[in-house]
Amino acid sequence: MTGIERPRRLRRTPALRRLVAETGLEPRHLVLPMFVADGLAEPREIGSMPGVYQHSMDSLRRAAAEAVGAGIGGLMLFGVPRPEDKDPLGRRASDPDGILNRGLRALSAEVGEATVVMADTCLDEFTDHGHCGVLDAAGAVDNDATVARYVEMAVAQAEAGADLLGTSGMMDGQVGAIREGLDAAGWIDTGILAYAAKYASAFYGPFREAVASSLQGDRRTYQQDAANRRESIRELELDLAEGADIVMVKPAMSYLDILRDVADRSTVPVAAYQISGEYAMITAAAEHGWIDRRAAILESLVGIRRAGADIVLTYWAAEAARWLS
Ligand code: PBG
């Protein structure tokens, strides 16, 4: 055949493919979510997330140092308190001696300025009912009372050394209130990684095991409905107006269209969270020998980058960073 277009010309050799690849994936793009649990002597593997651990204070430091050695861009820490330390207000979340704040101090001492230390700024691990906020007399999540608790939590996390606060609770006005509270307490350089679009997702299942969640029911009165797209633009605009430094879309895989929408409109860097269920699915299929684990992980990460994420939170951050460097 003559005169036809031949796009295959640029796919012929690895060198040609490398030359024309549009999307890059580098260790610095990856952020590792980590769990630190109170009262653990040894790390405990999470059943639905093989290879991911609830850490003891010691193993947290070791795993963080390894991840930093692999060149990752940041760490996002979640705390798992003892069951007896949970209460309706999630008091331990803002207690400097609560597990998350102790873990943040240990992390920032361990890694210094070699990576970015991020904290989950949400109450769900600390409340005995498992909701991301405090409840009103009728048992509904009370937006404004919750935001006041987030502000206390945020200041404690800034004091504990967090560089960025991950506001994952989906309460209205949370970013603005936290910004104001941080500034008033003198933490003008502590940033906010705002979960702008966070959907109520069945794929959070394994995470709820990871943090020993007490939740009964669901989070549909505060997290977004999977059917909606415009709503994410509204959430993005609100978070930008309230002072978000970085915005996030979560989950990643089932929401790549939302990620593209947000990336096209955001004036700040955009992150996406490849969540626990995404990790569990690829891990399980690979364990069965049904997919090539490494190729599937890298393809999933490139796909998230291609959809518009500058930053990807992934439980494979350290391992993928080693492959990429
Ligand atoms: C809640 C929170 C959740 C995740 C991160 N923060 C779960 C939820 O909303 O129930 C999920 C992360 C994952 O599934 O990997 N603060």
mmCIF file of C-alpha atoms and ligand atoms in Angstrom:
data_model
loop_
_atom_site.group_PDB
_atom_site.id
_atom_site.type_symbol
_atom_site.label_atom_id
_atom_site.label_comp_id
_atom_site.label_asym_id
_atom_site.label_seq_id
_atom_site.Cartn_x
_atom_site.Cartn_y
_atom_site.Cartn_z
ATOM 1 C CA MET A 1 0.000 0.000 0.000
ATOM 2 C CA THR A 2 1.232 3.471 -0.761
ATOM 3 C CA GLY A 3 0.200 6.827 0.566
ATOM 4 C CA ILE A 4 -1.310 5.635 3.831
ATOM 5 C CA GLU A 5 -0.501 7.140 7.210
ATOM 6 C CA ARG A 6 1.808 4.839 9.220
ATOM 7 C CA PRO A 7 1.597 5.630 12.965
ATOM 8 C CA ARG A 8 3.319 2.304 13.637
ATOM 9 C CA ARG A 9 6.608 3.863 12.477
ATOM 10 C CA LEU A 10 6.995 5.507 15.881
ATOM 11 C CA ARG A 11 6.217 2.267 17.746
ATOM 12 C CA ARG A 12 8.848 0.148 16.009
ATOM 13 C CA THR A 13 11.623 0.099 18.625
ATOM 14 C CA PRO A 14 11.829 0.693 22.388
ATOM 15 C CA ALA A 15 14.043 3.715 21.690
ATOM 16 C CA LEU A 16 11.451 5.291 19.377
ATOM 17 C CA ARG A 17 8.662 4.610 21.861
ATOM 18 C CA ARG A 18 10.704 6.125 24.659
ATOM 19 C CA LEU A 19 11.494 9.184 22.589
ATOM 20 C CA VAL A 20 7.843 9.976 21.872
ATOM 21 C CA ALA A 21 6.235 8.972 25.184
ATOM 22 C CA GLU A 22 3.995 11.863 26.254
ATOM 23 C CA THR A 23 3.513 10.973 29.894
ATOM 24 C CA GLY A 24 6.347 10.591 32.378
ATOM 25 C CA LEU A 25 6.292 8.672 35.640
ATOM 26 C CA GLU A 26 9.032 9.446 38.114
ATOM 27 C CA PRO A 27 9.592 8.612 41.789
ATOM 28 C CA ARG A 28 8.950 12.239 42.771
ATOM 29 C CA HIS A 29 5.370 11.952 41.483
ATOM 30 C CA LEU A 30 4.543 9.222 43.978
ATOM 31 C CA VAL A 31 3.282 9.578 47.546
ATOM 32 C CA LEU A 32 3.159 6.624 49.935
ATOM 33 C CA PRO A 33 0.187 6.378 52.316
ATOM 34 C CA MET A 34 1.270 4.753 55.603
ATOM 35 C CA PHE A 35 -0.526 3.523 58.721
ATOM 36 C CA VAL A 36 0.855 3.736 62.255
ATOM 37 C CA ALA A 37 -1.002 1.844 64.969
ATOM 38 C CA ASP A 38 -0.887 2.491 68.691
ATOM 39 C CA GLY A 39 0.511 -0.220 70.926
ATOM 40 C CA LEU A 40 1.992 -2.421 68.191
ATOM 41 C CA ALA A 41 5.320 -4.090 68.902
ATOM 42 C CA GLU A 42 5.626 -5.562 65.403
ATOM 43 C CA PRO A 43 4.160 -4.427 62.090
ATOM 44 C CA ARG A 44 0.888 -6.185 61.233
ATOM 45 C CA GLU A 45 0.031 -7.000 57.625
ATOM 46 C CA ILE A 46 -3.414 -5.907 56.438
ATOM 47 C CA GLY A 47 -5.313 -8.985 55.246
ATOM 48 C CA SER A 48 -7.057 -7.352 52.289
ATOM 49 C CA MET A 49 -3.906 -5.449 51.284
ATOM 50 C CA PRO A 50 -1.065 -7.982 51.156
ATOM 51 C CA GLY A 51 2.249 -6.133 51.397
ATOM 52 C CA VAL A 52 0.759 -3.154 53.270
ATOM 53 C CA TYR A 53 1.222 -2.902 57.031
ATOM 54 C CA GLN A 54 -0.067 -1.230 60.116
ATOM 55 C CA HIS A 55 3.273 -0.020 61.440
ATOM 56 C CA SER A 56 4.764 0.174 64.881
ATOM 57 C CA MET A 57 6.660 3.377 65.588
ATOM 58 C CA ASP A 58 9.942 1.606 64.754
ATOM 59 C CA SER A 59 8.807 -0.059 61.566
ATOM 60 C CA LEU A 60 7.200 3.223 60.449
ATOM 61 C CA ARG A 61 10.556 4.957 60.648
ATOM 62 C CA ARG A 62 12.333 2.162 58.842
ATOM 63 C CA ALA A 63 9.775 1.915 56.029
ATOM 64 C CA ALA A 64 9.724 5.704 55.627
ATOM 65 C CA ALA A 65 13.512 5.847 55.357
ATOM 66 C CA GLU A 66 13.442 3.120 52.699
ATOM 67 C CA ALA A 67 10.742 4.921 50.701
ATOM 68 C CA VAL A 68 12.692 8.160 50.872
ATOM 69 C CA GLY A 69 15.765 6.274 49.696
ATOM 70 C CA ALA A 70 13.771 5.180 46.656
ATOM 71 C CA GLY A 71 13.097 8.842 45.857
ATOM 72 C CA ILE A 72 9.361 9.155 46.531
ATOM 73 C CA GLY A 73 7.773 12.600 46.578
ATOM 74 C CA GLY A 74 6.026 12.341 49.926
ATOM 75 C CA LEU A 75 4.418 10.309 52.698
ATOM 76 C CA MET A 76 0.784 10.514 53.845
ATOM 77 C CA LEU A 77 0.277 9.258 57.395
ATOM 78 C CA PHE A 78 -2.891 7.770 58.899
ATOM 79 C CA GLY A 79 -3.173 6.876 62.591
ATOM 80 C CA VAL A 80 -4.853 3.840 64.115
ATOM 81 C CA PRO A 81 -5.645 4.435 67.797
ATOM 82 C CA ARG A 82 -6.373 1.698 70.339
ATOM 83 C CA PRO A 83 -10.086 0.836 70.330
ATOM 84 C CA GLU A 84 -10.425 2.092 73.907
ATOM 85 C CA ASP A 85 -9.045 5.492 72.847
ATOM 86 C CA LYS A 86 -11.883 6.168 70.408
ATOM 87 C CA ASP A 87 -14.736 8.445 71.534
ATOM 88 C CA PRO A 88 -17.643 10.364 69.958
ATOM 89 C CA LEU A 89 -15.540 13.507 69.365
ATOM 90 C CA GLY A 90 -12.354 11.768 68.262
ATOM 91 C CA ARG A 91 -10.399 13.553 70.994
ATOM 92 C CA ARG A 92 -7.155 11.705 70.327
ATOM 93 C CA ALA A 93 -6.996 13.213 66.847
ATOM 94 C CA SER A 94 -6.040 16.602 68.265
ATOM 95 C CA ASP A 95 -4.135 15.295 71.312
ATOM 96 C CA PRO A 96 -0.373 15.862 70.795
ATOM 97 C CA ASP A 97 0.108 12.405 72.331
ATOM 98 C CA GLY A 98 -2.420 10.753 70.018
ATOM 99 C CA ILE A 99 -0.949 8.109 67.738
ATOM 100 C CA LEU A 100 -1.116 10.171 64.564
ATOM 101 C CA ASN A 101 0.644 13.176 66.061
ATOM 102 C CA ARG A 102 3.308 10.975 67.640
ATOM 103 C CA GLY A 103 3.796 9.274 64.285
ATOM 104 C CA LEU A 104 4.121 12.630 62.499
ATOM 105 C CA ARG A 105 6.819 13.740 64.934
ATOM 106 C CA ALA A 106 8.675 10.466 64.416
ATOM 107 C CA LEU A 107 8.380 10.770 60.632
ATOM 108 C CA SER A 108 9.569 14.337 60.440
ATOM 109 C CA ALA A 109 12.488 13.513 62.731
ATOM 110 C CA GLU A 110 13.345 10.534 60.528
ATOM 111 C CA VAL A 111 13.062 12.093 57.080
ATOM 112 C CA GLY A 112 13.758 15.762 57.803
ATOM 113 C CA GLU A 113 13.395 17.719 54.597
ATOM 114 C CA ALA A 114 14.227 14.772 52.331
ATOM 115 C CA THR A 115 10.548 14.308 51.487
ATOM 116 C CA VAL A 116 7.168 15.933 52.145
ATOM 117 C CA VAL A 117 5.334 14.756 55.267
ATOM 118 C CA MET A 118 1.542 14.784 54.967
ATOM 119 C CA ALA A 119 -1.125 14.068 57.565
ATOM 120 C CA ASP A 120 -4.674 12.808 57.172
ATOM 121 C CA THR A 121 -6.827 15.546 58.691
ATOM 122 C CA CYS A 122 -10.013 13.628 59.374
ATOM 123 C CA LEU A 123 -11.720 12.149 62.416
ATOM 124 C CA ASP A 124 -12.903 8.755 61.189
ATOM 125 C CA GLU A 125 -10.074 6.718 62.693
ATOM 126 C CA PHE A 126 -10.617 8.396 66.066
ATOM 127 C CA THR A 127 -14.390 8.386 66.508
ATOM 128 C CA ASP A 128 -16.097 5.404 68.142
ATOM 129 C CA HIS A 129 -18.940 5.601 65.575
ATOM 130 C CA GLY A 130 -16.419 5.740 62.704
ATOM 131 C CA HIS A 131 -17.835 8.802 60.928
ATOM 132 C CA CYS A 132 -15.553 11.504 59.592
ATOM 133 C CA GLY A 133 -17.157 14.026 61.922
ATOM 134 C CA VAL A 134 -19.029 14.506 65.142
ATOM 135 C CA LEU A 135 -22.746 13.710 65.370
ATOM 136 C CA ASP A 136 -25.678 15.937 66.290
ATOM 137 C CA ALA A 137 -28.506 14.912 68.623
ATOM 138 C CA ALA A 138 -30.285 13.132 65.772
ATOM 139 C CA GLY A 139 -27.185 11.122 64.882
ATOM 140 C CA ALA A 140 -26.381 13.029 61.693
ATOM 141 C CA VAL A 141 -22.866 14.310 60.957
ATOM 142 C CA ASP A 142 -22.784 17.914 62.194
ATOM 143 C CA ASN A 143 -20.857 19.919 59.579
ATOM 144 C CA ASP A 144 -19.872 23.014 61.524
ATOM 145 C CA ALA A 145 -19.061 21.250 64.793
ATOM 146 C CA THR A 146 -16.895 18.865 62.790
ATOM 147 C CA VAL A 147 -15.020 21.675 61.067
ATOM 148 C CA ALA A 148 -14.180 23.162 64.482
ATOM 149 C CA ARG A 149 -12.635 19.805 65.453
ATOM 150 C CA TYR A 150 -10.668 19.701 62.180
ATOM 151 C CA VAL A 151 -9.151 23.091 62.994
ATOM 152 C CA GLU A 152 -7.914 21.781 66.361
ATOM 153 C CA MET A 153 -6.584 18.683 64.661
ATOM 154 C CA ALA A 154 -4.852 20.733 61.964
ATOM 155 C CA VAL A 155 -2.990 22.909 64.456
ATOM 156 C CA ALA A 156 -1.819 19.818 66.364
ATOM 157 C CA GLN A 157 -0.598 18.233 63.115
ATOM 158 C CA ALA A 158 1.254 21.397 62.104
ATOM 159 C CA GLU A 159 2.924 21.411 65.534
ATOM 160 C CA ALA A 160 3.833 17.747 65.019
ATOM 161 C CA GLY A 161 5.741 18.631 61.856
ATOM 162 C CA ALA A 162 3.359 17.951 58.955
ATOM 163 C CA ASP A 163 4.173 19.939 55.813
ATOM 164 C CA LEU A 164 0.792 19.356 54.185
ATOM 165 C CA LEU A 165 -2.596 18.514 55.686
ATOM 166 C CA GLY A 166 -4.863 16.167 53.753
ATOM 167 C CA THR A 167 -8.401 17.345 54.378
ATOM 168 C CA SER A 168 -10.306 14.173 53.535
ATOM 169 C CA GLY A 169 -13.541 14.664 55.491
ATOM 170 C CA MET A 170 -15.707 16.359 52.813
ATOM 171 C CA MET A 171 -17.257 18.879 55.231
ATOM 172 C CA ASP A 172 -18.359 22.185 53.712
ATOM 173 C CA GLY A 173 -16.031 25.072 54.539
ATOM 174 C CA GLN A 174 -13.284 22.849 55.951
ATOM 175 C CA VAL A 175 -10.456 24.243 53.843
ATOM 176 C CA GLY A 176 -11.191 27.887 54.639
ATOM 177 C CA ALA A 177 -11.632 27.243 58.347
ATOM 178 C CA ILE A 178 -8.421 25.220 58.573
ATOM 179 C CA ARG A 179 -6.495 27.864 56.621
ATOM 180 C CA GLU A 180 -7.722 30.553 58.985
ATOM 181 C CA GLY A 181 -6.990 28.445 62.068
ATOM 182 C CA LEU A 182 -3.468 27.614 60.906
ATOM 183 C CA ASP A 183 -2.718 31.242 60.099
ATOM 184 C CA ALA A 184 -4.074 32.450 63.438
ATOM 185 C CA ALA A 185 -1.824 29.963 65.228
ATOM 186 C CA GLY A 186 1.204 31.123 63.231
ATOM 187 C CA TRP A 187 1.396 28.130 60.863
ATOM 188 C CA ILE A 188 1.308 30.182 57.698
ATOM 189 C CA ASP A 189 3.617 27.802 55.815
ATOM 190 C CA THR A 190 1.726 24.598 56.558
ATOM 191 C CA GLY A 191 -0.116 23.734 53.358
ATOM 192 C CA ILE A 192 -3.462 22.130 52.560
ATOM 193 C CA LEU A 193 -3.835 19.198 50.205
ATOM 194 C CA ALA A 194 -7.583 19.401 49.767
ATOM 195 C CA TYR A 195 -9.588 16.349 48.807
ATOM 196 C CA ALA A 196 -11.687 18.444 46.451
ATOM 197 C CA ALA A 197 -13.609 15.592 44.817
ATOM 198 C CA LYS A 198 -14.019 12.567 47.047
ATOM 199 C CA TYR A 199 -16.644 10.050 46.109
ATOM 200 C CA ALA A 200 -18.486 7.577 48.342
ATOM 201 C CA SER A 201 -16.829 4.424 47.032
ATOM 202 C CA ALA A 202 -17.150 0.697 47.559
ATOM 203 C CA PHE A 203 -13.434 0.520 46.758
ATOM 204 C CA TYR A 204 -12.512 1.945 50.172
ATOM 205 C CA GLY A 205 -13.327 -1.449 51.696
ATOM 206 C CA PRO A 206 -9.774 -2.632 52.411
ATOM 207 C CA PHE A 207 -8.827 0.755 53.926
ATOM 208 C CA ARG A 208 -11.542 0.323 56.508
ATOM 209 C CA GLU A 209 -9.781 -2.857 57.588
ATOM 210 C CA ALA A 210 -6.441 -1.054 57.459
ATOM 211 C CA VAL A 211 -7.584 1.546 59.979
ATOM 212 C CA ALA A 212 -9.842 -0.809 61.974
ATOM 213 C CA SER A 213 -12.792 1.456 61.167
ATOM 214 C CA SER A 214 -15.805 1.377 63.497
ATOM 215 C CA LEU A 215 -18.184 2.654 60.801
ATOM 216 C CA GLN A 216 -21.690 1.229 60.526
ATOM 217 C CA GLY A 217 -23.569 2.392 57.451
ATOM 218 C CA ASP A 218 -22.010 4.707 54.893
ATOM 219 C CA ARG A 219 -20.702 8.209 54.227
ATOM 220 C CA ARG A 220 -23.185 9.211 51.553
ATOM 221 C CA THR A 221 -24.341 12.389 53.317
ATOM 222 C CA TYR A 222 -20.867 13.906 52.939
ATOM 223 C CA GLN A 223 -18.940 12.056 50.223
ATOM 224 C CA GLN A 224 -20.045 12.571 46.620
ATOM 225 C CA ASP A 225 -22.366 10.413 44.548
ATOM 226 C CA ALA A 226 -20.637 8.445 41.777
ATOM 227 C CA ALA A 227 -23.312 9.607 39.329
ATOM 228 C CA ASN A 228 -22.224 13.244 39.480
ATOM 229 C CA ARG A 229 -19.620 15.114 37.466
ATOM 230 C CA ARG A 230 -20.463 18.843 37.681
ATOM 231 C CA GLU A 231 -20.442 18.670 41.453
ATOM 232 C CA SER A 232 -16.683 18.067 41.395
ATOM 233 C CA ILE A 233 -16.121 21.357 39.586
ATOM 234 C CA ARG A 234 -18.126 23.093 42.274
ATOM 235 C CA GLU A 235 -16.089 21.391 44.996
ATOM 236 C CA LEU A 236 -12.868 22.321 43.179
ATOM 237 C CA GLU A 237 -13.819 25.970 42.887
ATOM 238 C CA LEU A 238 -14.792 26.158 46.545
ATOM 239 C CA ASP A 239 -11.527 24.588 47.700
ATOM 240 C CA LEU A 240 -9.487 26.921 45.478
ATOM 241 C CA ALA A 241 -11.369 29.941 46.800
ATOM 242 C CA GLU A 242 -10.830 28.746 50.372
ATOM 243 C CA GLY A 243 -7.070 28.483 49.902
ATOM 244 C CA ALA A 244 -6.203 24.912 48.881
ATOM 245 C CA ASP A 245 -2.542 24.556 47.911
ATOM 246 C CA ILE A 246 -3.038 21.237 46.095
ATOM 247 C CA VAL A 247 -6.317 19.545 45.165
ATOM 248 C CA MET A 248 -7.052 15.836 44.995
ATOM 249 C CA VAL A 249 -9.472 13.506 43.258
ATOM 250 C CA LYS A 250 -10.300 10.193 44.912
ATOM 251 C CA PRO A 251 -10.631 7.343 44.023
ATOM 252 C CA ALA A 252 -8.534 7.367 40.839
ATOM 253 C CA MET A 253 -9.490 4.437 38.634
ATOM 254 C CA SER A 254 -13.257 4.828 38.347
ATOM 255 C CA TYR A 255 -12.962 8.623 38.274
ATOM 256 C CA LEU A 256 -10.371 9.396 35.588
ATOM 257 C CA ASP A 257 -12.863 11.629 33.762
ATOM 258 C CA ILE A 258 -13.282 13.694 36.927
ATOM 259 C CA LEU A 259 -9.512 13.882 37.270
ATOM 260 C CA ARG A 260 -9.259 15.237 33.723
ATOM 261 C CA ASP A 261 -11.992 17.811 34.395
ATOM 262 C CA VAL A 262 -10.247 18.967 37.561
ATOM 263 C CA ALA A 263 -6.790 19.031 35.954
ATOM 264 C CA ASP A 264 -8.100 21.161 33.080
ATOM 265 C CA ARG A 265 -9.510 23.754 35.458
ATOM 266 C CA SER A 266 -7.245 23.780 38.501
ATOM 267 C CA THR A 267 -4.827 26.624 39.082
ATOM 268 C CA VAL A 268 -2.906 24.553 41.670
ATOM 269 C CA PRO A 269 -1.226 21.132 41.392
ATOM 270 C CA VAL A 270 -3.550 18.126 41.180
ATOM 271 C CA ALA A 271 -3.206 14.823 43.036
ATOM 272 C CA ALA A 272 -5.119 11.565 42.666
ATOM 273 C CA TYR A 273 -5.413 8.721 45.180
ATOM 274 C CA GLN A 274 -5.121 5.172 43.914
ATOM 275 C CA ILE A 275 -7.068 3.716 46.798
ATOM 276 C CA SER A 276 -7.056 0.502 48.757
ATOM 277 C CA GLY A 277 -9.583 -1.325 46.565
ATOM 278 C CA GLU A 278 -7.553 -0.531 43.456
ATOM 279 C CA TYR A 279 -4.493 -1.976 45.207
ATOM 280 C CA ALA A 280 -6.420 -5.037 46.340
ATOM 281 C CA MET A 281 -7.832 -5.815 42.890
ATOM 282 C CA ILE A 282 -4.532 -5.704 41.060
ATOM 283 C CA THR A 283 -2.816 -7.597 43.881
ATOM 284 C CA ALA A 284 -5.427 -10.350 43.900
ATOM 285 C CA ALA A 285 -5.492 -10.773 40.131
ATOM 286 C CA ALA A 286 -1.687 -10.894 40.035
ATOM 287 C CA GLU A 287 -1.610 -13.468 42.849
ATOM 288 C CA HIS A 288 -3.828 -15.682 40.709
ATOM 289 C CA GLY A 289 -1.428 -15.242 37.821
ATOM 290 C CA TRP A 290 -4.179 -13.553 35.821
ATOM 291 C CA ILE A 291 -2.253 -10.356 35.089
ATOM 292 C CA ASP A 292 1.391 -9.321 35.049
ATOM 293 C CA ARG A 293 1.717 -7.527 38.372
ATOM 294 C CA ARG A 294 4.467 -5.069 37.575
ATOM 295 C CA ALA A 295 3.126 -4.163 34.136
ATOM 296 C CA ALA A 296 -0.387 -3.674 35.544
ATOM 297 C CA ILE A 297 0.837 -1.445 38.358
ATOM 298 C CA LEU A 298 2.890 0.751 36.029
ATOM 299 C CA GLU A 299 0.067 0.963 33.484
ATOM 300 C CA SER A 300 -2.380 1.997 36.199
ATOM 301 C CA LEU A 301 -0.001 4.728 37.416
ATOM 302 C CA VAL A 302 0.718 6.063 33.926
ATOM 303 C CA GLY A 303 -3.030 6.120 33.259
ATOM 304 C CA ILE A 304 -3.608 8.262 36.331
ATOM 305 C CA ARG A 305 -0.797 10.617 35.309
ATOM 306 C CA ARG A 306 -2.127 10.809 31.743
ATOM 307 C CA ALA A 307 -5.595 11.702 33.060
ATOM 308 C CA GLY A 308 -4.055 14.771 34.680
ATOM 309 C CA ALA A 309 -2.504 13.946 38.042
ATOM 310 C CA ASP A 310 0.720 15.730 38.881
ATOM 311 C CA ILE A 311 0.954 13.618 42.039
ATOM 312 C CA VAL A 312 -0.283 10.058 42.668
ATOM 313 C CA LEU A 313 -0.908 8.591 46.097
ATOM 314 C CA THR A 314 -0.333 4.865 45.807
ATOM 315 C CA TYR A 315 0.478 2.004 48.163
ATOM 316 C CA TRP A 316 3.059 0.947 45.553
ATOM 317 C CA ALA A 317 4.949 4.256 45.785
ATOM 318 C CA ALA A 318 8.178 2.848 47.236
ATOM 319 C CA GLU A 319 8.244 -0.261 45.067
ATOM 320 C CA ALA A 320 7.363 1.605 41.877
ATOM 321 C CA ALA A 321 9.930 4.293 42.691
ATOM 322 C CA ARG A 322 12.603 1.572 42.888
ATOM 323 C CA TRP A 323 11.550 0.254 39.486
ATOM 324 C CA LEU A 324 11.664 3.720 37.985
ATOM 325 C CA SER A 325 15.015 4.858 39.301
HETATM 326 C C1 PBG B 1 -11.336 8.763 55.386
HETATM 327 C C2 PBG B 1 -10.466 8.152 54.369
HETATM 328 C C3 PBG B 1 -10.751 7.038 53.591
HETATM 329 C C4 PBG B 1 -9.650 6.799 52.793
HETATM 330 C C5 PBG B 1 -8.717 7.775 53.086
HETATM 331 N N1 PBG B 1 -9.251 8.610 54.059
HETATM 332 C C6 PBG B 1 -11.856 6.089 53.556
HETATM 333 C C7 PBG B 1 -13.218 6.509 53.712
HETATM 334 O O1 PBG B 1 -13.614 7.590 53.308
HETATM 335 O O2 PBG B 1 -13.921 5.678 54.259
HETATM 336 C C8 PBG B 1 -9.558 5.679 51.821
HETATM 337 C C9 PBG B 1 -8.228 5.356 51.291
HETATM 338 C C10 PBG B 1 -8.182 4.043 50.618
HETATM 339 O O3 PBG B 1 -9.201 3.367 50.417
HETATM 340 O O4 PBG B 1 -7.062 3.670 50.261
HETATM 341 N N2 PBG B 1 -10.768 9.812 56.074
#
